[in-house]
C-alpha positions in Angstrom: 71.6 117.3 127.1 69.0 116.8 124.4 67.6 114.0 126.4 67.1 116.4 129.4 65.4 119.0 127.3 63.1 116.3 125.8 62.2 115.0 129.3 61.7 118.5 130.5 59.2 119.3 127.7 57.4 116.0 128.3 56.9 116.9 132.0 57.0 113.3 133.5 56.5 112.9 137.3 60.2 111.9 137.8 61.4 114.8 135.7 63.8 116.2 138.3 65.5 112.9 138.9 66.0 112.2 135.2 67.2 115.7 134.5 69.8 115.5 137.5 71.0 112.1 136.2 71.5 113.5 132.7 73.3 116.6 133.9 75.6 114.3 136.1 76.3 112.3 133.1 77.3 115.4 131.0 79.6 116.5 133.9 81.3 113.2 134.0 81.8 113.3 130.3 83.3 116.7 130.7 85.5 115.4 133.3 86.8 112.4 131.3 87.6 114.8 128.3 89.6 117.1 130.6 91.6 114.1 132.1 92.5 113.1 128.5 94.2 116.6 127.9 95.9 116.7 131.3 99.7 116.5 131.1 101.5 116.7 134.4 103.8 119.6 135.0 106.9 117.7 135.1 106.1 116.5 131.5 105.4 120.1 130.4 108.9 121.0 131.7 110.3 118.4 129.4 108.6 120.1 126.5 109.8 123.6 127.4 113.0 123.6 125.5 111.2 122.5 122.3 108.4 125.0 122.7 110.8 127.8 123.2 112.6 126.7 120.2 109.4 126.2 118.0 108.1 129.6 118.9 111.4 131.3 118.0 112.4 129.2 114.9 109.1 127.9 113.4 110.0 129.5 110.0 113.5 127.7 109.8 113.9 124.6 107.9 116.1 123.1 110.6 113.3 123.1 113.2 112.5 119.4 112.9 110.8 117.1 115.2 114.1 115.2 115.7 116.0 118.3 116.7 113.2 119.4 119.0 113.1 116.0 120.8 117.0 116.2 121.1 116.6 119.7 122.7 114.4 118.1 125.3 116.6 115.1 125.9 113.9 112.5 125.1 113.1 110.2 122.3 111.2 111.4 119.3 108.4 108.9 120.0 108.0 110.1 123.6 108.3 113.8 122.5 105.5 113.3 119.9 103.3 111.4 122.5 103.4 114.1 125.1 103.3 117.0 122.7 100.2 115.6 121.1 98.5 114.7 124.3 99.1 118.4 125.5 98.1 120.2 122.3 95.9 117.8 120.4 98.2 117.9 117.3 101.6 116.6 116.6 104.6 118.9 116.6 104.9 118.9 112.9 101.3 120.1 112.4 101.9 122.6 115.1 105.0 123.9 113.1 103.1 124.0 109.9 100.3 125.9 111.4 102.5 128.5 112.8 104.1 128.9 109.3 100.9 129.2 107.5 99.6 131.9 110.0 102.9 133.7 109.4 102.5 133.4 105.8 99.0 134.9 105.9 100.5 138.0 107.6 103.3 138.3 105.1 100.9 137.9 102.2 98.4 140.4 103.5 101.3 142.9 103.9 101.8 142.8 100.1 105.5 143.5 100.5 106.6 140.0 99.3 106.0 137.8 96.4 104.6 134.3 97.0 108.2 132.8 96.4 109.7 135.2 99.0 107.0 134.4 101.5 107.6 130.6 101.0 111.3 131.1 101.6 110.7 133.3 104.5 108.3 130.8 106.1 110.9 127.9 105.6 109.7 126.3 102.4 112.5 125.5 100.0 110.0 125.0 97.2 107.3 127.6 96.4 105.0 124.8 94.9 105.2 122.9 98.1 104.2 126.0 100.1 101.3 126.9 97.8 99.9 123.3 98.2 100.2 123.4 101.9 98.7 126.9 102.1 95.8 126.0 100.0 95.2 122.7 101.8 95.1 124.4 105.1 93.2 127.5 104.3 91.0 126.4 101.3 92.5 129.2 99.0 95.7 129.5 97.1 98.3 132.1 98.2 97.6 134.1 94.9 94.0 134.3 95.6 94.6 135.1 99.2 96.5 138.2 98.2 93.9 139.1 95.6 91.2 138.9 98.2 93.3 140.9 100.6 93.5 143.6 97.9 89.6 143.8 98.0 89.6 144.0 101.8 87.6 140.7 102.3 87.8 139.7 105.9 90.7 137.4 106.3 89.2 135.5 109.4 87.0 133.7 106.7 90.1 131.7 105.8 91.1 130.4 109.1 93.0 127.1 109.3 90.7 124.0 108.7 
């Protein structure tokens, strides 16, 4: 795209052909990227039991990749492969992301302590929860609560 803009500004005689070629190159690259993310519908049907379970139980400690693949009736390796191809992240990362987003809501409500939020979100150790929260948001749960009290916009701390 930058090349097309450069050529356009330069105003060569063959400008239209060069710009057209570059735009077709861009479209071809988009097509290749979309094809990488395509998962056939029959494979998506394989993931449905796991997705339903993940969305309903992401905060439970028994929501493991092994249990999810078993619910789908496929191997753990195959489950990871098609899940990652579809969503761009692994199932464990997806679950952790859901837990952290849920934790942000609970912390913002100011109804729970950090230890309670950790337990509600499926973390048996508050220290592990705090490390994971800080790693993904760039701020500790305690500081997140403090910032929420001063009404700073929470969207600043979206997942990294």
